[in-house]
């Protein structure tokens, strides 16, 4: 080969190497006059219709039950790219197997455990789906007598296998098992606890159960509790039903009520506002409860109720602003009846509310927790006999301090969860003007006076 051709070939190869080297080291050496564009991020998948989502979710669970491959099911779910539809997935896959075998229910439970562990779905998504299912199962029991056994085969392993879940989560799910006067909370709770005993052993089950709930959370009928415990060989847990000295059953505090009582001692009266230190309150709470409790819906609702209660002042007949005793709050929350709309007037100690909102922000920092705060406000509003303008006043302040976003207010407005239906109509009427203002603000993109 002529030297000139060899030389030309060598120069061409050298040039190619220089280009390749340049391309592979751009991140290390970029000329100052060259702008390197950022990689284009994939666009989020468009939101699917409810019908399409159900069809795709059903396809995933059918294929999973056939192939028994959790890995493939996770990949199929990931490809949908619909992270906001986690609770829909839970609802679809669980309802699909509730007419099948216990074995299929256990397979679905294993899939859900893995999805929560890998963050494919959140605990909140599971809880939302599970509560909807518990409510629907009340009606399904007529056609599927084993419905509570099948549901327990799904719920119990999820609670046992997730470090962030406790028996307080079981209580939340069971409270939704009520429909049209039919109360199946006890049936669901006993079946789940029986499965947990098989998974954890009686000693650990009893310890965890007594820490968070007791049977009075699910039924006031001690005879019915005793019958079911005997039938499921859970008599060792019968002692968690406390009795009064006169032989009548003592109704124990629900987890949420217990949290409220504890928090009333932590968040000081406004008359002692100078002494209230959020960091000191955090220390006291952490001494009582770990993250597995403070992340639960019951705790988030409790801390929201107590914080707002500490901010409320009642206007007396003489127009004095009075701080109402805590016993009034506890009495109203415990009352089974709810008075009609009252003319009582309340105002908010705005300075205290705003200056100490760091405390509430500690426990309310996700959309689901924001939604739980709004449910807590709905509940408090109703238990205080729906004072005129009170809910609007609370919503105004929660929005002003940027604790609750527009998105969550609209979620609360549209949510039709049967477990949250109590007092929803009255609350929506009270908040109508606020929601209208918020919708105008959101649509126009400018503040509306």
Tab-separated table of C-alpha atoms in Angstrom:
chain	number	residue	atom	x	y	z
A	1	UNK	CA	0.000	0.000	0.000
A	2	UNK	CA	1.462	3.415	-0.955
A	3	UNK	CA	2.706	5.507	1.893
A	4	UNK	CA	0.319	8.287	0.971
A	5	UNK	CA	-2.677	5.943	1.313
A	6	UNK	CA	-1.378	4.568	4.624
A	7	UNK	CA	-0.903	8.101	5.874
A	8	UNK	CA	-4.410	9.097	4.800
A	9	UNK	CA	-5.918	6.032	6.435
A	10	UNK	CA	-3.967	6.694	9.647
A	11	UNK	CA	-5.168	10.298	9.725
A	12	UNK	CA	-8.757	9.175	9.156
A	13	UNK	CA	-8.525	6.654	12.003
A	14	UNK	CA	-6.993	9.242	14.313
A	15	UNK	CA	-9.760	11.665	13.457
A	16	UNK	CA	-12.395	9.017	14.150
A	17	UNK	CA	-10.804	8.247	17.532
A	18	UNK	CA	-10.767	11.945	18.425
A	19	UNK	CA	-14.466	12.260	17.540
A	20	UNK	CA	-15.365	9.144	19.518
A	21	UNK	CA	-13.333	10.302	22.507
A	22	UNK	CA	-14.973	13.690	22.295
A	23	UNK	CA	-18.447	12.158	22.215
A	24	UNK	CA	-17.801	9.886	25.173
A	25	UNK	CA	-16.291	12.575	27.379
A	26	UNK	CA	-18.554	15.539	26.764
A	27	UNK	CA	-19.690	15.513	30.362
A	28	UNK	CA	-16.079	15.879	31.460
A	29	UNK	CA	-14.923	18.525	29.003
A	30	UNK	CA	-17.376	20.893	27.330
A	31	UNK	CA	-16.241	24.052	25.538
A	32	UNK	CA	-17.540	27.157	27.233
A	33	UNK	CA	-19.325	28.299	24.090
A	34	UNK	CA	-21.275	25.029	23.695
A	35	UNK	CA	-24.639	24.497	25.400
A	36	UNK	CA	-25.433	20.879	26.203
A	37	UNK	CA	-29.161	20.213	26.173
A	38	UNK	CA	-30.654	18.213	29.004
A	39	UNK	CA	-32.048	14.784	28.164
A	40	UNK	CA	-35.723	14.895	27.367
A	41	UNK	CA	-37.723	13.364	30.212
A	42	UNK	CA	-40.497	10.997	29.197
A	43	UNK	CA	-43.922	12.561	29.314
A	44	UNK	CA	-46.266	11.158	31.950
A	45	UNK	CA	-48.838	8.807	30.519
A	46	UNK	CA	-52.239	10.405	29.941
A	47	UNK	CA	-54.782	9.609	32.606
A	48	UNK	CA	-56.827	6.542	31.718
A	49	UNK	CA	-60.586	6.374	32.003
A	50	UNK	CA	-62.032	4.346	34.868
A	51	UNK	CA	-63.206	1.694	32.385
A	52	UNK	CA	-59.763	1.332	30.767
A	53	UNK	CA	-58.056	1.206	34.156
A	54	UNK	CA	-60.356	-1.546	35.407
A	55	UNK	CA	-59.828	-3.548	32.208
A	56	UNK	CA	-56.030	-3.249	32.412
A	57	UNK	CA	-55.929	-3.984	36.146
A	58	UNK	CA	-58.149	-7.025	35.683
A	59	UNK	CA	-55.841	-8.242	32.927
A	60	UNK	CA	-52.843	-7.935	35.245
A	61	UNK	CA	-54.422	-9.936	38.074
A	62	UNK	CA	-55.737	-12.638	35.713
A	63	UNK	CA	-52.302	-13.115	34.185
A	64	UNK	CA	-50.673	-13.062	37.627
A	65	UNK	CA	-52.983	-15.776	38.978
A	66	UNK	CA	-52.264	-17.864	35.880
A	67	UNK	CA	-48.463	-17.451	35.734
A	68	UNK	CA	-47.845	-16.841	39.464
A	69	UNK	CA	-45.086	-14.309	38.672
A	70	UNK	CA	-44.952	-11.291	40.956
A	71	UNK	CA	-42.080	-9.847	38.916
A	72	UNK	CA	-44.084	-9.863	35.696
A	73	UNK	CA	-47.141	-8.403	37.427
A	74	UNK	CA	-45.035	-5.539	38.807
A	75	UNK	CA	-43.606	-4.851	35.353
A	76	UNK	CA	-47.077	-4.782	33.788
A	77	UNK	CA	-48.336	-2.415	36.489
A	78	UNK	CA	-45.291	-0.166	36.070
A	79	UNK	CA	-45.868	0.053	32.307
A	80	UNK	CA	-49.309	1.557	32.928
A	81	UNK	CA	-47.608	4.599	34.535
A	82	UNK	CA	-50.726	5.531	36.509
A	83	UNK	CA	-49.332	6.197	40.023
A	84	UNK	CA	-52.446	8.054	41.196
A	85	UNK	CA	-54.591	4.976	40.557
A	86	UNK	CA	-53.048	2.735	43.229
A	87	UNK	CA	-56.267	2.473	45.231
A	88	UNK	CA	-58.178	1.577	42.047
A	89	UNK	CA	-55.746	-1.292	41.455
A	90	UNK	CA	-56.244	-2.548	45.021
A	91	UNK	CA	-60.018	-2.344	44.633
A	92	UNK	CA	-60.064	-4.152	41.274
A	93	UNK	CA	-57.695	-7.011	42.099
A	94	UNK	CA	-59.217	-7.731	45.511
A	95	UNK	CA	-62.799	-7.686	44.228
A	96	UNK	CA	-61.695	-10.019	41.424
A	97	UNK	CA	-60.616	-12.769	43.819
A	98	UNK	CA	-63.234	-12.433	46.551
A	99	UNK	CA	-65.424	-14.967	44.738
A	100	UNK	CA	-62.522	-17.358	44.242
A	101	UNK	CA	-60.442	-19.533	46.572
A	102	UNK	CA	-58.509	-18.670	49.721
A	103	UNK	CA	-55.374	-19.651	47.793
A	104	UNK	CA	-56.040	-16.988	45.142
A	105	UNK	CA	-56.661	-14.422	47.881
A	106	UNK	CA	-53.326	-15.311	49.477
A	107	UNK	CA	-51.593	-14.864	46.113
A	108	UNK	CA	-53.124	-11.406	45.697
A	109	UNK	CA	-52.059	-10.544	49.235
A	110	UNK	CA	-48.476	-11.526	48.418
A	111	UNK	CA	-48.588	-9.306	45.325
A	112	UNK	CA	-49.914	-6.331	47.299
A	113	UNK	CA	-47.266	-6.836	50.004
A	114	UNK	CA	-44.533	-6.710	47.361
A	115	UNK	CA	-46.070	-3.667	45.679
A	116	UNK	CA	-46.134	-1.767	48.982
A	117	UNK	CA	-42.592	-2.896	49.791
A	118	UNK	CA	-41.280	-1.701	46.400
A	119	UNK	CA	-43.319	1.543	46.557
A	120	UNK	CA	-45.311	0.574	43.470
A	121	UNK	CA	-48.364	1.517	45.536
A	122	UNK	CA	-48.483	3.372	48.843
A	123	UNK	CA	-49.896	2.263	52.189
A	124	UNK	CA	-52.440	5.068	51.837
A	125	UNK	CA	-53.569	3.673	48.470
A	126	UNK	CA	-53.972	0.221	49.995
A	127	UNK	CA	-55.950	1.631	52.943
A	128	UNK	CA	-58.263	3.636	50.691
A	129	UNK	CA	-58.982	0.604	48.544
A	130	UNK	CA	-59.359	-1.709	51.543
A	131	UNK	CA	-61.914	0.549	53.251
A	132	UNK	CA	-64.027	0.749	50.103
A	133	UNK	CA	-63.891	-3.050	49.795
A	134	UNK	CA	-64.851	-3.553	53.468
A	135	UNK	CA	-67.923	-1.411	52.904
A	136	UNK	CA	-68.953	-3.271	49.746
A	137	UNK	CA	-68.454	-6.661	51.425
A	138	UNK	CA	-71.336	-5.944	53.805
A	139	UNK	CA	-73.694	-6.215	50.846
A	140	UNK	CA	-71.780	-9.095	49.234
A	141	UNK	CA	-72.048	-11.333	52.314
A	142	UNK	CA	-75.503	-12.496	51.237
A	143	UNK	CA	-74.073	-13.974	48.034
A	144	UNK	CA	-70.640	-14.919	49.409
A	145	UNK	CA	-71.028	-16.213	52.997
A	146	UNK	CA	-67.226	-16.733	53.291
A	147	UNK	CA	-66.523	-13.109	52.330
A	148	UNK	CA	-64.845	-12.178	55.634
A	149	UNK	CA	-62.597	-15.256	55.562
A	150	UNK	CA	-61.512	-14.375	52.015
A	151	UNK	CA	-60.956	-10.700	52.801
A	152	UNK	CA	-58.972	-11.596	55.939
A	153	UNK	CA	-56.679	-13.780	53.812
A	154	UNK	CA	-55.743	-10.618	51.914
A	155	UNK	CA	-55.677	-7.984	54.652
A	156	UNK	CA	-53.914	-9.894	57.447
A	157	UNK	CA	-50.650	-10.688	55.573
A	158	UNK	CA	-50.413	-7.069	54.394
A	159	UNK	CA	-50.678	-5.785	57.981
A	160	UNK	CA	-48.247	-8.419	59.260
A	161	UNK	CA	-45.736	-7.875	56.470
A	162	UNK	CA	-45.533	-4.086	56.488
A	163	UNK	CA	-43.443	-2.320	59.120
A	164	UNK	CA	-45.546	0.850	58.853
A	165	UNK	CA	-48.863	-0.895	59.545
A	166	UNK	CA	-50.366	-1.809	62.918
A	167	UNK	CA	-53.654	-2.975	64.391
A	168	UNK	CA	-54.740	0.660	64.222
A	169	UNK	CA	-54.918	0.157	60.448
A	170	UNK	CA	-57.159	-2.858	60.997
A	171	UNK	CA	-59.439	-0.632	63.054
A	172	UNK	CA	-59.630	1.912	60.215
A	173	UNK	CA	-60.530	-0.767	57.685
A	174	UNK	CA	-63.087	-2.449	59.947
A	175	UNK	CA	-64.885	0.831	60.706
A	176	UNK	CA	-65.893	0.964	57.042
A	177	UNK	CA	-67.750	-2.379	57.239
A	178	UNK	CA	-71.115	-0.727	57.852
A	179	UNK	CA	-73.921	-0.252	55.313
A	180	UNK	CA	-77.630	0.541	55.602
A	181	UNK	CA	-77.851	-0.440	59.253
A	182	UNK	CA	-75.789	-3.615	58.798
A	183	UNK	CA	-72.725	-3.532	61.079
A	184	UNK	CA	-70.057	-6.100	60.205
A	185	UNK	CA	-67.078	-4.451	61.892
A	186	UNK	CA	-66.735	-7.228	64.448
A	187	UNK	CA	-66.951	-10.007	61.849
A	188	UNK	CA	-64.177	-8.490	59.761
A	189	UNK	CA	-61.970	-7.720	62.775
A	190	UNK	CA	-62.240	-11.238	64.262
A	191	UNK	CA	-61.446	-12.937	60.954
A	192	UNK	CA	-58.403	-10.721	60.364
A	193	UNK	CA	-57.122	-11.179	63.922
A	194	UNK	CA	-57.506	-14.954	63.576
A	195	UNK	CA	-55.359	-14.884	60.434
A	196	UNK	CA	-52.800	-12.665	62.153
A	197	UNK	CA	-52.608	-15.170	65.004
A	198	UNK	CA	-51.770	-17.877	62.460
A	199	UNK	CA	-49.053	-15.650	60.980
A	200	UNK	CA	-47.554	-14.014	64.090
A	201	UNK	CA	-48.462	-16.424	66.884
A	202	UNK	CA	-50.841	-15.716	69.756
A	203	UNK	CA	-48.331	-13.930	72.017
A	204	UNK	CA	-47.287	-11.302	69.445
A	205	UNK	CA	-50.856	-10.902	68.192
A	206	UNK	CA	-52.170	-10.253	71.703
A	207	UNK	CA	-49.419	-7.750	72.465
A	208	UNK	CA	-49.977	-5.795	69.238
A	209	UNK	CA	-53.765	-5.934	69.561
A	210	UNK	CA	-53.838	-4.616	73.124
A	211	UNK	CA	-51.452	-1.792	72.215
A	212	UNK	CA	-53.744	-0.275	69.606
A	213	UNK	CA	-57.357	-1.469	69.927
A	214	UNK	CA	-59.830	-3.523	71.911
A	215	UNK	CA	-63.033	-5.290	70.954
A	216	UNK	CA	-65.221	-2.373	71.993
A	217	UNK	CA	-63.861	-0.568	68.926
A	218	UNK	CA	-65.900	-3.008	66.845
A	219	UNK	CA	-68.959	-3.842	68.964
A	220	UNK	CA	-70.680	-2.890	72.218
A	221	UNK	CA	-72.252	-6.360	72.410
A	222	UNK	CA	-69.936	-8.282	74.753
A	223	UNK	CA	-71.940	-11.501	74.248
A	224	UNK	CA	-71.467	-11.330	70.471
A	225	UNK	CA	-67.754	-10.674	70.957
A	226	UNK	CA	-67.436	-13.691	73.246
A	227	UNK	CA	-69.259	-16.000	70.797
A	228	UNK	CA	-67.054	-15.029	67.874
A	229	UNK	CA	-63.844	-15.275	69.894
A	230	UNK	CA	-64.763	-18.777	71.023
A	231	UNK	CA	-65.657	-19.817	67.477
A	232	UNK	CA	-62.261	-18.641	66.175
A	233	UNK	CA	-60.285	-19.889	69.214
A	234	UNK	CA	-59.305	-16.377	70.270
A	235	UNK	CA	-60.496	-16.553	73.871
A	236	UNK	CA	-57.048	-15.435	75.077
A	237	UNK	CA	-57.917	-12.040	73.619
A	238	UNK	CA	-61.236	-11.826	75.440
A	239	UNK	CA	-59.574	-9.883	78.257
A	240	UNK	CA	-59.241	-6.863	75.988
A	241	UNK	CA	-62.947	-6.212	76.629
A	242	UNK	CA	-62.931	-4.248	79.886
A	243	UNK	CA	-65.907	-4.407	82.237
A	244	UNK	CA	-67.262	-1.935	84.757
A	245	UNK	CA	-67.710	-2.839	88.400
A	246	UNK	CA	-71.498	-2.943	87.925
A	247	UNK	CA	-71.147	-5.707	85.343
A	248	UNK	CA	-71.770	-3.471	82.333
A	249	UNK	CA	-69.205	-3.290	79.611
A	250	UNK	CA	-66.860	-0.334	79.745
A	251	UNK	CA	-66.470	1.114	76.287
A	252	UNK	CA	-62.792	1.811	75.828
A	253	UNK	CA	-61.451	4.769	73.909
A	254	UNK	CA	-60.940	4.298	70.196
A	255	UNK	CA	-57.341	4.891	69.050
A	256	UNK	CA	-58.289	8.334	67.740
A	257	UNK	CA	-59.885	9.354	71.056
A	258	UNK	CA	-56.865	8.083	72.989
A	259	UNK	CA	-54.564	10.146	70.754
A	260	UNK	CA	-56.761	13.229	71.247
A	261	UNK	CA	-56.624	12.926	75.042
A	262	UNK	CA	-52.849	12.556	74.979
A	263	UNK	CA	-52.396	15.494	72.567
A	264	UNK	CA	-54.585	17.796	74.667
A	265	UNK	CA	-51.903	17.475	77.343
A	266	UNK	CA	-49.105	18.183	74.881
A	267	UNK	CA	-50.492	21.195	73.004
A	268	UNK	CA	-50.885	23.750	75.764
A	269	UNK	CA	-53.726	26.203	76.278
A	270	UNK	CA	-53.445	29.479	74.406
A	271	UNK	CA	-53.204	31.270	77.745
A	272	UNK	CA	-49.837	29.529	77.984
A	273	UNK	CA	-48.925	30.235	74.363
A	274	UNK	CA	-45.514	31.603	75.296
A	275	UNK	CA	-44.727	28.239	76.869
A	276	UNK	CA	-45.728	26.167	73.831
A	277	UNK	CA	-42.638	24.918	72.071
A	278	UNK	CA	-43.325	22.657	69.064
A	279	UNK	CA	-39.979	20.873	69.400
A	280	UNK	CA	-40.707	20.027	73.024
A	281	UNK	CA	-44.143	18.746	72.005
A	282	UNK	CA	-42.533	16.564	69.336
A	283	UNK	CA	-40.297	14.980	71.981
A	284	UNK	CA	-43.273	14.162	74.208
A	285	UNK	CA	-45.205	12.614	71.334
A	286	UNK	CA	-42.233	10.548	70.157
A	287	UNK	CA	-41.844	9.243	73.698
A	288	UNK	CA	-45.357	7.764	73.414
A	289	UNK	CA	-45.695	6.852	69.747
A	290	UNK	CA	-43.400	5.714	66.971
A	291	UNK	CA	-43.742	6.484	63.238
A	292	UNK	CA	-45.989	3.445	62.800
A	293	UNK	CA	-48.602	5.360	64.833
A	294	UNK	CA	-47.970	8.992	63.851
A	295	UNK	CA	-48.399	8.114	60.173
A	296	UNK	CA	-51.835	6.531	60.671
A	297	UNK	CA	-55.007	8.291	59.603
A	298	UNK	CA	-56.333	8.138	63.176
A	299	UNK	CA	-53.337	10.038	64.518
A	300	UNK	CA	-53.344	12.632	61.716
A	301	UNK	CA	-57.019	13.310	62.371
A	302	UNK	CA	-56.444	13.511	66.111
A	303	UNK	CA	-53.579	15.988	65.856
A	304	UNK	CA	-55.580	18.116	63.394
A	305	UNK	CA	-58.620	18.222	65.689
A	306	UNK	CA	-56.608	19.116	68.789
A	307	UNK	CA	-54.550	21.798	67.040
A	308	UNK	CA	-57.645	23.483	65.632
A	309	UNK	CA	-59.465	23.118	68.955
A	310	UNK	CA	-56.648	24.961	70.676
A	311	UNK	CA	-57.145	27.784	68.162
A	312	UNK	CA	-60.908	28.168	68.619
A	313	UNK	CA	-62.625	30.759	70.786
A	314	UNK	CA	-66.332	30.699	71.510
A	315	UNK	CA	-68.263	33.969	71.464
A	316	UNK	CA	-70.523	34.251	74.509
A	317	UNK	CA	-73.871	36.026	74.757
A	318	UNK	CA	-71.983	39.047	76.108
A	319	UNK	CA	-69.671	38.911	73.060
A	320	UNK	CA	-66.723	37.766	75.160
A	321	UNK	CA	-64.204	35.454	73.508
A	322	UNK	CA	-63.987	32.377	75.696
A	323	UNK	CA	-61.760	29.337	75.491
A	324	UNK	CA	-64.002	26.332	76.053
A	325	UNK	CA	-62.889	23.606	78.438
A	326	UNK	CA	-61.438	20.429	76.950
A	327	UNK	CA	-64.158	18.349	78.580
A	328	UNK	CA	-66.664	19.986	76.216
A	329	UNK	CA	-64.676	18.776	73.197
A	330	UNK	CA	-64.404	15.219	74.544
A	331	UNK	CA	-68.097	15.162	75.410
A	332	UNK	CA	-69.118	16.306	71.934
A	333	UNK	CA	-66.783	13.867	70.177
A	334	UNK	CA	-68.152	10.977	72.253
A	335	UNK	CA	-71.812	11.898	71.729
A	336	UNK	CA	-73.694	9.476	69.480
A	337	UNK	CA	-76.294	12.105	68.592
A	338	UNK	CA	-75.606	15.311	66.707
A	339	UNK	CA	-77.584	18.469	67.341
A	340	UNK	CA	-79.052	20.501	64.532
A	341	UNK	CA	-77.181	23.503	63.167
A	342	UNK	CA	-76.465	25.810	66.097
A	343	UNK	CA	-76.246	29.563	66.331
A	344	UNK	CA	-73.078	29.317	68.426
A	345	UNK	CA	-70.377	31.602	67.083
A	346	UNK	CA	-66.692	30.729	66.989
A	347	UNK	CA	-63.621	32.642	65.950
A	348	UNK	CA	-60.058	31.512	65.375
A	349	UNK	CA	-57.047	32.821	67.287
A	350	UNK	CA	-55.234	33.447	63.996
A	351	UNK	CA	-51.942	34.632	65.469
A	352	UNK	CA	-51.591	31.476	67.546
A	353	UNK	CA	-52.704	29.268	64.649
A	354	UNK	CA	-50.211	30.757	62.197
A	355	UNK	CA	-47.254	31.099	64.564
A	356	UNK	CA	-47.425	27.449	65.658
A	357	UNK	CA	-48.476	25.794	62.403
A	358	UNK	CA	-45.037	24.142	62.227
A	359	UNK	CA	-46.475	21.658	64.709
A	360	UNK	CA	-49.257	20.596	62.357
A	361	UNK	CA	-46.934	20.546	59.342
A	362	UNK	CA	-44.814	17.920	61.105
A	363	UNK	CA	-47.606	15.375	60.722
A	364	UNK	CA	-49.434	16.637	57.619
A	365	UNK	CA	-47.155	16.613	54.582
A	366	UNK	CA	-48.722	14.346	51.945
A	367	UNK	CA	-51.928	14.645	49.942
A	368	UNK	CA	-53.490	11.720	51.802
A	369	UNK	CA	-52.647	13.302	55.178
A	370	UNK	CA	-54.060	16.630	53.959
A	371	UNK	CA	-57.258	14.811	53.033
A	372	UNK	CA	-57.405	13.233	56.495
A	373	UNK	CA	-57.121	16.728	58.010
A	374	UNK	CA	-60.146	17.861	55.996
A	375	UNK	CA	-62.107	14.810	57.121
A	376	UNK	CA	-61.142	15.703	60.704
A	377	UNK	CA	-62.474	19.245	60.167
A	378	UNK	CA	-65.704	17.817	58.743
A	379	UNK	CA	-66.053	15.592	61.825
A	380	UNK	CA	-65.243	18.369	64.307
A	381	UNK	CA	-67.634	20.749	62.575
A	382	UNK	CA	-70.451	18.212	62.797
A	383	UNK	CA	-69.765	17.274	66.426
A	384	UNK	CA	-69.831	20.961	67.415
A	385	UNK	CA	-73.375	21.061	65.942
A	386	UNK	CA	-72.391	22.672	62.619
A	387	UNK	CA	-71.848	26.285	63.743
A	388	UNK	CA	-72.546	28.768	60.978
A	389	UNK	CA	-69.427	29.712	58.998
A	390	UNK	CA	-67.099	27.636	61.171
A	391	UNK	CA	-66.000	25.207	58.475
A	392	UNK	CA	-65.416	28.016	55.977
A	393	UNK	CA	-63.323	29.804	58.614
A	394	UNK	CA	-61.203	26.694	59.182
A	395	UNK	CA	-60.757	26.012	55.466
A	396	UNK	CA	-59.702	29.645	54.916
A	397	UNK	CA	-56.946	29.356	57.516
A	398	UNK	CA	-55.726	25.930	56.391
A	399	UNK	CA	-55.397	27.319	52.874
A	400	UNK	CA	-53.759	30.585	53.988
A	401	UNK	CA	-50.983	28.796	55.871
A	402	UNK	CA	-50.462	26.544	52.813
A	403	UNK	CA	-51.149	23.364	54.761
A	404	UNK	CA	-53.856	22.162	52.359
A	405	UNK	CA	-53.566	22.566	48.579
A	406	UNK	CA	-56.331	23.387	46.095
A	407	UNK	CA	-56.081	19.871	44.696
A	408	UNK	CA	-56.887	18.278	48.054
A	409	UNK	CA	-59.803	20.613	48.766
A	410	UNK	CA	-61.335	19.510	45.465
A	411	UNK	CA	-60.567	15.853	46.275
A	412	UNK	CA	-62.463	16.244	49.537
A	413	UNK	CA	-65.377	17.894	47.745
A	414	UNK	CA	-65.725	15.102	45.163
A	415	UNK	CA	-64.859	12.133	47.391
A	416	UNK	CA	-67.796	9.763	47.834
A	417	UNK	CA	-66.177	7.278	50.219
A	418	UNK	CA	-69.114	5.747	52.159
A	419	UNK	CA	-67.003	5.691	55.324
A	420	UNK	CA	-66.776	9.497	55.178
A	421	UNK	CA	-70.383	10.234	54.238
A	422	UNK	CA	-71.538	11.114	57.770
A	423	UNK	CA	-72.218	14.866	57.780
A	424	UNK	CA	-70.705	15.388	54.319
A	425	UNK	CA	-73.778	17.143	52.919
A	426	UNK	CA	-73.931	19.674	55.743
A	427	UNK	CA	-70.187	20.271	55.474
A	428	UNK	CA	-70.365	20.846	51.708
A	429	UNK	CA	-73.127	23.417	52.178
A	430	UNK	CA	-71.075	25.258	54.777
A	431	UNK	CA	-67.948	25.277	52.603
A	432	UNK	CA	-69.722	26.082	49.326
A	433	UNK	CA	-68.648	29.749	49.111
A	434	UNK	CA	-65.027	28.875	49.937
A	435	UNK	CA	-64.914	26.156	47.278
A	436	UNK	CA	-66.485	28.507	44.716
A	437	UNK	CA	-63.844	31.149	45.484
A	438	UNK	CA	-61.101	28.542	45.289
A	439	UNK	CA	-62.358	27.262	41.945
A	440	UNK	CA	-62.321	30.791	40.500
A	441	UNK	CA	-58.811	31.299	41.830
A	442	UNK	CA	-57.659	28.031	40.320
A	443	UNK	CA	-59.265	28.694	36.921
A	444	UNK	CA	-58.086	32.286	36.545
A	445	UNK	CA	-54.666	31.760	38.081
A	446	UNK	CA	-54.932	34.986	40.094
A	447	UNK	CA	-56.058	35.739	43.651
A	448	UNK	CA	-59.745	36.465	43.977
A	449	UNK	CA	-60.755	39.033	46.554
